């Protein structure tokens, strides 16, 4: 009788061990998709406009900044994300002000430098980053800096 009980106990322990290994843990694991992770670092257009205005006001020597109004805001994708790593997009907001009152290049990723470049006069186009050699070099360096 004792031997049957021992065998029964061993079999019961093995069954309990197997059942315990096959059950899911009771803890909660949150898996955030890659796109949601990228979006959590995304700077909104409003945040970009505030960053640009802050830096331009700091550089102004007179009160012209009070009259500065946004002419256009463009999203410039310097390096698109790849399928293998969707978190690699390098993009910027290109903000131009009316009456050639300046421009700013603001990162769309809050993990990087907020304002990459600004000018208190003039306007700029996205094509300039490909056509003007110093700006093309600047963009290559900005991409390399982001990837580092």
CSV table of N, CA and C in Angstrom, one decimal:
chain,number,residue,atom,x,y,z
A,1,UNK,N,0.8,-1.2,0.0
A,1,UNK,CA,0.0,0.0,0.0
A,1,UNK,C,0.9,1.3,0.0
A,2,UNK,N,1.9,1.2,0.8
A,2,UNK,CA,2.8,2.4,0.9
A,2,UNK,C,3.5,2.6,-0.5
A,3,UNK,N,3.8,1.5,-1.2
A,3,UNK,CA,4.5,1.7,-2.5
A,3,UNK,C,3.5,2.3,-3.5
A,4,UNK,N,2.2,1.9,-3.5
A,4,UNK,CA,1.2,2.5,-4.4
A,4,UNK,C,1.1,4.0,-4.1
A,5,UNK,N,1.1,4.3,-2.8
A,5,UNK,CA,1.0,5.7,-2.4
A,5,UNK,C,2.2,6.5,-2.9
A,6,UNK,N,3.4,6.0,-2.8
A,6,UNK,CA,4.6,6.7,-3.3
A,6,UNK,C,4.5,6.9,-4.8
A,7,UNK,N,4.1,5.8,-5.5
A,7,UNK,CA,4.0,6.0,-7.0
A,7,UNK,C,3.0,7.0,-7.3
A,8,UNK,N,1.8,7.0,-6.7
A,8,UNK,CA,0.8,7.9,-6.9
A,8,UNK,C,1.3,9.3,-6.6
A,9,UNK,N,2.0,9.5,-5.6
A,9,UNK,CA,2.5,10.9,-5.2
A,9,UNK,C,3.5,11.4,-6.2
A,10,UNK,N,4.4,10.5,-6.7
A,10,UNK,CA,5.4,10.9,-7.7
A,10,UNK,C,4.7,11.3,-9.0
A,11,UNK,N,3.7,10.5,-9.4
A,11,UNK,CA,3.0,10.7,-10.7
A,11,UNK,C,2.2,12.1,-10.5
A,12,UNK,N,1.6,12.3,-9.4
A,12,UNK,CA,0.9,13.5,-9.1
A,12,UNK,C,1.8,14.7,-9.2
A,13,UNK,N,3.0,14.6,-8.6
A,13,UNK,CA,4.0,15.7,-8.6
A,13,UNK,C,4.4,16.0,-10.1
A,14,UNK,N,4.6,15.0,-10.8
A,14,UNK,CA,5.0,15.1,-12.2
A,14,UNK,C,3.9,15.8,-13.0
A,15,UNK,N,2.7,15.4,-12.8
A,15,UNK,CA,1.5,16.1,-13.5
A,15,UNK,C,1.4,17.5,-13.1
A,16,UNK,N,1.6,17.8,-11.8
A,16,UNK,CA,1.5,19.2,-11.3
A,16,UNK,C,2.6,20.0,-12.0
A,17,UNK,N,3.8,19.5,-12.0
A,17,UNK,CA,5.0,20.2,-12.6
A,17,UNK,C,4.7,20.5,-14.1
A,18,UNK,N,4.2,19.5,-14.8
A,18,UNK,CA,3.9,19.7,-16.2
A,18,UNK,C,2.8,20.7,-16.4
A,19,UNK,N,1.8,20.7,-15.6
A,19,UNK,CA,0.7,21.7,-15.7
A,19,UNK,C,1.2,23.1,-15.4
A,20,UNK,N,2.1,23.1,-14.4
A,20,UNK,CA,2.6,24.5,-14.0
A,20,UNK,C,3.4,25.1,-15.0
A,21,UNK,N,4.2,24.3,-15.7
A,21,UNK,CA,5.1,24.8,-16.8
A,21,UNK,C,4.3,25.2,-18.0
A,22,UNK,N,3.2,24.6,-18.2
A,22,UNK,CA,2.4,25.0,-19.4
A,22,UNK,C,1.5,26.2,-19.2
A,23,UNK,N,1.2,26.6,-18.0
A,23,UNK,CA,0.4,27.7,-17.8
A,23,UNK,C,1.1,29.0,-17.9
A,24,UNK,N,0.4,30.1,-18.4
A,24,UNK,CA,1.0,31.4,-18.5
A,24,UNK,C,1.2,32.0,-17.2
A,25,UNK,N,2.2,32.9,-17.1
A,25,UNK,CA,2.5,33.6,-15.9
A,25,UNK,C,1.3,34.5,-15.6
A,26,UNK,N,1.0,34.8,-14.4
A,26,UNK,CA,-0.1,35.7,-14.0
A,26,UNK,C,0.3,37.2,-14.2
A,27,UNK,N,1.6,37.5,-14.3
A,27,UNK,CA,2.0,38.9,-14.5
A,27,UNK,C,1.6,39.4,-15.8
A,28,UNK,N,1.5,40.7,-15.9
A,28,UNK,CA,1.1,41.3,-17.2
A,28,UNK,C,2.3,41.9,-17.9
A,29,UNK,N,2.5,41.5,-19.1
A,29,UNK,CA,3.6,42.0,-19.9
A,29,UNK,C,3.0,42.8,-21.0
A,30,UNK,N,3.4,44.1,-21.1
A,30,UNK,CA,2.9,45.0,-22.1
A,30,UNK,C,4.0,45.0,-23.2
A,31,UNK,N,3.5,44.7,-24.4
A,31,UNK,CA,4.4,44.8,-25.6
A,31,UNK,C,4.0,45.9,-26.4
A,32,UNK,N,4.8,46.9,-26.6
A,32,UNK,CA,4.5,48.1,-27.4
A,32,UNK,C,5.0,47.9,-28.8
A,33,UNK,N,4.1,48.0,-29.8
A,33,UNK,CA,4.6,47.8,-31.2
A,33,UNK,C,5.6,48.9,-31.5
A,34,UNK,N,6.5,48.6,-32.4
A,34,UNK,CA,7.6,49.5,-32.8
A,34,UNK,C,7.1,50.9,-33.2
A,35,UNK,N,6.0,50.9,-34.0
A,35,UNK,CA,5.5,52.2,-34.4
A,35,UNK,C,5.0,53.1,-33.3
A,36,UNK,N,4.4,52.4,-32.3
A,36,UNK,CA,3.9,53.2,-31.1
A,36,UNK,C,5.1,53.7,-30.3
A,37,UNK,N,6.2,52.9,-30.2
A,37,UNK,CA,7.4,53.4,-29.6
A,37,UNK,C,7.9,54.7,-30.3
A,38,UNK,N,8.0,54.6,-31.6
A,38,UNK,CA,8.5,55.8,-32.4
A,38,UNK,C,7.5,57.0,-32.2
A,39,UNK,N,6.2,56.7,-32.2
A,39,UNK,CA,5.3,57.8,-32.0
A,39,UNK,C,5.4,58.5,-30.6
A,40,UNK,N,5.8,57.7,-29.6
A,40,UNK,CA,5.9,58.2,-28.3
A,40,UNK,C,7.0,59.3,-28.2
A,41,UNK,N,7.9,59.3,-29.1
A,41,UNK,CA,9.0,60.3,-29.1
A,41,UNK,C,8.8,61.4,-30.1
A,42,UNK,N,7.7,61.3,-30.8
A,42,UNK,CA,7.4,62.3,-31.9
A,42,UNK,C,7.0,63.6,-31.3
A,43,UNK,N,7.6,64.7,-31.8
A,43,UNK,CA,7.3,66.0,-31.4
A,43,UNK,C,6.2,66.5,-32.2
A,44,UNK,N,5.2,67.1,-31.6
A,44,UNK,CA,4.0,67.6,-32.4
A,44,UNK,C,4.4,68.9,-33.1
A,45,UNK,N,3.6,69.3,-34.1
A,45,UNK,CA,3.9,70.6,-34.8
A,45,UNK,C,3.8,71.7,-33.8
A,46,UNK,N,2.8,71.7,-32.9
A,46,UNK,CA,2.7,72.8,-31.9
A,46,UNK,C,4.0,72.9,-31.0
A,47,UNK,N,4.5,71.7,-30.6
A,47,UNK,CA,5.8,71.8,-29.8
A,47,UNK,C,6.9,72.3,-30.6
A,48,UNK,N,7.0,71.9,-31.9
A,48,UNK,CA,8.1,72.4,-32.7
A,48,UNK,C,8.0,73.9,-32.9
A,49,UNK,N,6.8,74.4,-33.1
A,49,UNK,CA,6.6,75.9,-33.3
A,49,UNK,C,7.0,76.6,-32.0
A,50,UNK,N,6.7,76.1,-30.8
A,50,UNK,CA,7.1,76.7,-29.6
A,50,UNK,C,8.6,76.7,-29.4
A,51,UNK,N,9.3,75.6,-29.8
A,51,UNK,CA,10.7,75.5,-29.7
A,51,UNK,C,11.4,76.5,-30.6
A,52,UNK,N,10.9,76.6,-31.8
A,52,UNK,CA,11.4,77.5,-32.8
A,52,UNK,C,11.2,79.0,-32.3
A,53,UNK,N,10.1,79.3,-31.8
A,53,UNK,CA,9.8,80.7,-31.4
A,53,UNK,C,10.7,81.0,-30.2
A,54,UNK,N,10.9,80.1,-29.3
A,54,UNK,CA,11.7,80.3,-28.1
A,54,UNK,C,13.2,80.7,-28.5
A,55,UNK,N,13.7,79.9,-29.5
A,55,UNK,CA,15.1,80.1,-29.9
A,55,UNK,C,15.2,81.4,-30.7
A,56,UNK,N,14.2,81.7,-31.5
A,56,UNK,CA,14.3,82.9,-32.3
A,56,UNK,C,14.1,84.2,-31.4
A,57,UNK,N,13.3,84.1,-30.4
A,57,UNK,CA,13.1,85.2,-29.5
A,57,UNK,C,14.4,85.5,-28.7
A,58,UNK,N,15.1,84.4,-28.3
A,58,UNK,CA,16.3,84.5,-27.6
A,58,UNK,C,17.4,85.2,-28.4
A,59,UNK,N,17.4,85.0,-29.7
A,59,UNK,CA,18.4,85.6,-30.6
A,59,UNK,C,18.0,87.0,-31.1
A,60,UNK,N,16.8,87.4,-31.0
A,60,UNK,CA,16.3,88.7,-31.5
A,60,UNK,C,16.9,89.8,-30.6
A,61,UNK,N,17.4,90.9,-31.3
A,61,UNK,CA,17.9,92.0,-30.6
A,61,UNK,C,16.9,93.1,-30.5
A,62,UNK,N,15.8,93.0,-31.2
A,62,UNK,CA,14.8,94.0,-31.1
A,62,UNK,C,13.4,93.3,-30.9
A,63,UNK,N,12.3,94.0,-31.1
A,63,UNK,CA,11.0,93.5,-30.8
A,63,UNK,C,10.3,92.9,-32.0
A,64,UNK,N,11.1,92.7,-33.1
A,64,UNK,CA,10.4,92.1,-34.3
A,64,UNK,C,9.8,90.8,-34.1
A,65,UNK,N,10.3,90.0,-33.2
A,65,UNK,CA,9.7,88.7,-32.9
A,65,UNK,C,8.3,88.7,-32.6
A,66,UNK,N,7.8,89.8,-32.0
A,66,UNK,CA,6.4,89.9,-31.6
A,66,UNK,C,5.5,89.9,-32.8
A,67,UNK,N,6.1,90.4,-34.0
A,67,UNK,CA,5.3,90.5,-35.2
A,67,UNK,C,5.5,89.2,-36.1
A,68,UNK,N,6.4,88.3,-35.7
A,68,UNK,CA,6.7,87.2,-36.5
A,68,UNK,C,5.5,86.2,-36.6
A,69,UNK,N,5.1,85.8,-37.8
A,69,UNK,CA,4.0,84.9,-38.0
A,69,UNK,C,4.4,83.8,-38.9
A,70,UNK,N,3.9,82.6,-38.6
A,70,UNK,CA,4.3,81.4,-39.4
A,70,UNK,C,3.7,81.5,-40.8
A,71,UNK,N,4.6,81.3,-41.8
A,71,UNK,CA,4.2,81.3,-43.2
A,71,UNK,C,3.9,79.8,-43.6
A,72,UNK,N,4.8,78.9,-43.2
A,72,UNK,CA,4.6,77.5,-43.6
A,72,UNK,C,5.3,76.6,-42.6
A,73,UNK,N,4.8,75.4,-42.5
A,73,UNK,CA,5.5,74.3,-41.7
A,73,UNK,C,5.4,73.1,-42.6
A,74,UNK,N,6.6,72.6,-42.9
A,74,UNK,CA,6.7,71.4,-43.7
A,74,UNK,C,7.4,70.3,-43.0
A,75,UNK,N,7.0,69.1,-43.2
A,75,UNK,CA,7.7,67.9,-42.7
A,75,UNK,C,8.8,67.5,-43.7
A,76,UNK,N,10.0,67.5,-43.3
A,76,UNK,CA,11.1,67.1,-44.2
A,76,UNK,C,11.7,65.8,-43.7
A,77,UNK,N,11.6,64.7,-44.5
A,77,UNK,CA,12.1,63.4,-44.1
A,77,UNK,C,13.5,63.3,-44.7
A,78,UNK,N,14.5,63.4,-43.9
A,78,UNK,CA,15.9,63.4,-44.4
A,78,UNK,C,16.3,61.9,-44.7
A,79,UNK,N,15.8,61.0,-43.9
A,79,UNK,CA,16.1,59.6,-44.1
A,79,UNK,C,14.9,58.8,-43.6
A,80,UNK,N,14.2,58.1,-44.6
A,80,UNK,CA,13.0,57.4,-44.2
A,80,UNK,C,13.4,56.1,-43.4
A,81,UNK,N,12.4,55.7,-42.6
A,81,UNK,CA,12.6,54.5,-41.8
A,81,UNK,C,12.7,53.3,-42.7
A,82,UNK,N,13.4,52.2,-42.3
A,82,UNK,CA,13.5,51.0,-43.1
A,82,UNK,C,12.6,50.0,-42.5
A,83,UNK,N,12.2,49.0,-43.3
A,83,UNK,CA,11.3,47.9,-42.8
A,83,UNK,C,12.0,47.2,-41.7
A,84,UNK,N,13.3,47.0,-41.7
A,84,UNK,CA,13.9,46.2,-40.7
A,84,UNK,C,14.0,46.9,-39.3
A,85,UNK,N,14.0,48.2,-39.4
A,85,UNK,CA,14.1,49.0,-38.2
A,85,UNK,C,13.3,50.3,-38.4
A,86,UNK,N,12.0,50.2,-38.0
A,86,UNK,CA,11.1,51.3,-38.2
A,86,UNK,C,11.4,52.5,-37.4
A,87,UNK,N,12.3,52.4,-36.4
A,87,UNK,CA,12.6,53.5,-35.5
A,87,UNK,C,13.8,54.3,-36.0
A,88,UNK,N,14.1,54.3,-37.3
A,88,UNK,CA,15.3,55.0,-37.8
A,88,UNK,C,15.0,56.2,-38.6
A,89,UNK,N,13.7,56.6,-38.7
A,89,UNK,CA,13.4,57.8,-39.5
A,89,UNK,C,14.1,59.0,-39.0
A,90,UNK,N,14.7,59.8,-39.8
A,90,UNK,CA,15.3,61.1,-39.4
A,90,UNK,C,14.5,62.2,-40.2
A,91,UNK,N,13.7,62.9,-39.4
A,91,UNK,CA,12.9,64.0,-40.0
A,91,UNK,C,12.9,65.2,-39.2
A,92,UNK,N,12.5,66.3,-39.9
A,92,UNK,CA,12.5,67.6,-39.2
A,92,UNK,C,11.2,68.4,-39.7
A,93,UNK,N,10.9,69.4,-38.9
A,93,UNK,CA,9.9,70.4,-39.3
A,93,UNK,C,10.7,71.6,-39.8
A,94,UNK,N,10.3,72.0,-41.0
A,94,UNK,CA,10.9,73.2,-41.6
A,94,UNK,C,9.9,74.3,-41.5
A,95,UNK,N,10.2,75.3,-40.6
A,95,UNK,CA,9.3,76.3,-40.3
A,95,UNK,C,9.8,77.6,-40.9
A,96,UNK,N,9.0,78.3,-41.8
A,96,UNK,CA,9.3,79.5,-42.4
A,96,UNK,C,8.3,80.6,-41.8
A,97,UNK,N,8.8,81.8,-41.7
A,97,UNK,CA,8.0,82.9,-41.2
A,97,UNK,C,7.7,83.9,-42.3
A,98,UNK,N,6.6,84.6,-42.2
A,98,UNK,CA,6.1,85.5,-43.2
A,98,UNK,C,7.1,86.7,-43.3
A,99,UNK,N,7.1,87.3,-44.5
A,99,UNK,CA,7.9,88.5,-44.8
A,99,UNK,C,9.4,88.2,-44.6
A,100,UNK,N,9.8,87.0,-44.9
A,100,UNK,CA,11.3,86.6,-44.8
A,100,UNK,C,11.8,86.9,-43.4
A,101,UNK,N,11.0,86.7,-42.4
A,101,UNK,CA,11.4,87.0,-41.0
A,101,UNK,C,12.1,85.8,-40.3
A,102,UNK,N,12.6,84.9,-41.1
A,102,UNK,CA,13.4,83.8,-40.5
A,102,UNK,C,12.8,82.5,-40.8
A,103,UNK,N,13.6,81.5,-40.3
A,103,UNK,CA,13.1,80.1,-40.5
A,103,UNK,C,13.8,79.3,-39.4
A,104,UNK,N,13.3,78.0,-39.2
A,104,UNK,CA,13.9,77.1,-38.2
A,104,UNK,C,13.8,75.7,-38.7
A,105,UNK,N,14.7,74.9,-38.4
A,105,UNK,CA,14.7,73.5,-38.6
A,105,UNK,C,14.6,72.8,-37.3
A,106,UNK,N,13.5,72.1,-37.0
A,106,UNK,CA,13.2,71.6,-35.7
A,106,UNK,C,13.1,70.1,-35.8
A,107,UNK,N,13.7,69.3,-34.9
A,107,UNK,CA,13.6,67.8,-34.9
A,107,UNK,C,12.2,67.4,-34.6
A,108,UNK,N,11.8,66.2,-35.2
A,108,UNK,CA,10.5,65.6,-34.9
A,108,UNK,C,10.7,64.6,-33.8
A,109,UNK,N,11.9,64.4,-33.3
A,109,UNK,CA,12.2,63.4,-32.3
A,109,UNK,C,12.7,64.0,-31.0
A,110,UNK,N,11.9,63.9,-29.9
A,110,UNK,CA,12.3,64.6,-28.7
A,110,UNK,C,13.6,64.1,-28.1
A,111,UNK,N,14.1,63.0,-28.6
A,111,UNK,CA,15.4,62.4,-28.0
A,111,UNK,C,16.6,63.2,-28.6
A,112,UNK,N,16.4,64.0,-29.5
A,112,UNK,CA,17.5,64.7,-30.2
A,112,UNK,C,17.5,66.2,-29.9
A,113,UNK,N,18.5,66.9,-30.4
A,113,UNK,CA,18.5,68.4,-30.3
A,113,UNK,C,17.2,69.0,-30.8
A,114,UNK,N,16.5,69.8,-30.1
A,114,UNK,CA,15.2,70.3,-30.5
A,114,UNK,C,15.3,71.2,-31.8
A,115,UNK,N,16.2,72.2,-31.8
A,115,UNK,CA,16.3,73.1,-32.9
A,115,UNK,C,17.7,72.9,-33.5
A,116,UNK,N,17.7,72.4,-34.8
A,116,UNK,CA,19.0,72.1,-35.5
A,116,UNK,C,19.6,73.4,-36.1
A,117,UNK,N,18.8,74.3,-36.6
A,117,UNK,CA,19.3,75.5,-37.2
A,117,UNK,C,18.1,76.5,-37.2
A,118,UNK,N,18.5,77.8,-37.2
A,118,UNK,CA,17.6,78.8,-37.4
A,118,UNK,C,18.3,80.1,-38.0
A,119,UNK,N,17.4,80.9,-38.5
A,119,UNK,CA,17.9,82.2,-39.1
A,119,UNK,C,16.9,83.3,-38.7
A,120,UNK,N,17.3,84.4,-38.4
A,120,UNK,CA,16.4,85.5,-38.1
A,120,UNK,C,15.9,86.2,-39.4
A,121,UNK,N,16.5,85.9,-40.5
A,121,UNK,CA,16.1,86.5,-41.8
A,121,UNK,C,16.0,85.5,-42.9
A,122,UNK,N,15.1,85.7,-43.8
A,122,UNK,CA,15.1,84.8,-45.0
A,122,UNK,C,14.1,83.7,-44.8
A,123,UNK,N,14.0,82.9,-45.8
A,123,UNK,CA,13.2,81.6,-45.8
A,123,UNK,C,14.0,80.5,-46.5
A,124,UNK,N,13.6,79.3,-46.3
A,124,UNK,CA,14.4,78.2,-46.9
A,124,UNK,C,13.4,77.1,-47.4
A,125,UNK,N,13.8,76.4,-48.4
A,125,UNK,CA,13.0,75.3,-48.9
A,125,UNK,C,13.6,73.9,-48.6
A,126,UNK,N,12.8,72.9,-48.7
A,126,UNK,CA,13.4,71.5,-48.5
A,126,UNK,C,14.4,71.2,-49.6
A,127,UNK,N,14.2,71.7,-50.8
A,127,UNK,CA,15.2,71.5,-51.9
A,127,UNK,C,16.6,72.0,-51.6
A,128,UNK,N,16.6,73.0,-50.8
A,128,UNK,CA,18.0,73.6,-50.5
A,128,UNK,C,18.9,72.6,-49.8
A,129,UNK,N,18.3,71.6,-49.1
A,129,UNK,CA,19.1,70.7,-48.4
A,129,UNK,C,19.8,69.7,-49.4
A,130,UNK,N,19.3,69.6,-50.6
A,130,UNK,CA,19.9,68.8,-51.6
A,130,UNK,C,20.7,69.6,-52.6
A,131,UNK,N,20.3,70.9,-52.8
A,131,UNK,CA,21.0,71.7,-53.9
A,131,UNK,C,22.1,72.5,-53.4
A,132,UNK,N,22.1,72.9,-52.1
A,132,UNK,CA,23.1,73.8,-51.6
A,132,UNK,C,24.2,73.0,-50.9
A,133,UNK,N,25.4,72.9,-51.4
A,133,UNK,CA,26.4,72.0,-50.8
A,133,UNK,C,26.6,72.1,-49.3
A,134,UNK,N,26.7,73.3,-48.7
A,134,UNK,CA,26.9,73.3,-47.2
A,134,UNK,C,25.7,72.8,-46.5
A,135,UNK,N,24.5,73.0,-47.0
A,135,UNK,CA,23.3,72.4,-46.3
A,135,UNK,C,23.2,70.9,-46.5
A,136,UNK,N,23.6,70.4,-47.7
A,136,UNK,CA,23.7,69.0,-47.9
A,136,UNK,C,24.6,68.3,-46.9
A,137,UNK,N,25.8,68.9,-46.7
A,137,UNK,CA,26.8,68.4,-45.7
A,137,UNK,C,26.2,68.5,-44.3
A,138,UNK,N,25.5,69.6,-44.0
A,138,UNK,CA,24.9,69.7,-42.7
A,138,UNK,C,23.9,68.6,-42.5
A,139,UNK,N,23.1,68.3,-43.5
A,139,UNK,CA,22.1,67.2,-43.3
A,139,UNK,C,22.7,65.9,-43.2
A,140,UNK,N,23.8,65.6,-43.9
A,140,UNK,CA,24.5,64.3,-43.8
A,140,UNK,C,25.0,64.2,-42.3
A,141,UNK,N,25.6,65.2,-41.8
A,141,UNK,CA,26.1,65.2,-40.4
A,141,UNK,C,25.0,65.0,-39.4
A,142,UNK,N,23.8,65.7,-39.7
A,142,UNK,CA,22.7,65.6,-38.8
A,142,UNK,C,22.2,64.1,-38.7
A,143,UNK,N,22.1,63.5,-39.9
A,143,UNK,CA,21.7,62.1,-40.0
A,143,UNK,C,22.7,61.2,-39.2
A,144,UNK,N,24.0,61.4,-39.5
A,144,UNK,CA,25.0,60.6,-38.8
A,144,UNK,C,25.0,60.8,-37.3
A,145,UNK,N,24.7,62.0,-36.9
A,145,UNK,CA,24.6,62.3,-35.5
A,145,UNK,C,23.5,61.6,-34.8
A,146,UNK,N,22.4,61.6,-35.6
A,146,UNK,CA,21.2,60.9,-35.1
A,146,UNK,C,21.4,59.4,-34.9
A,147,UNK,N,22.1,58.8,-35.9
A,147,UNK,CA,22.3,57.4,-35.9
A,147,UNK,C,23.4,56.9,-34.9
A,148,UNK,N,24.2,57.9,-34.4
A,148,UNK,CA,25.3,57.5,-33.4
A,148,UNK,C,24.7,57.2,-32.1
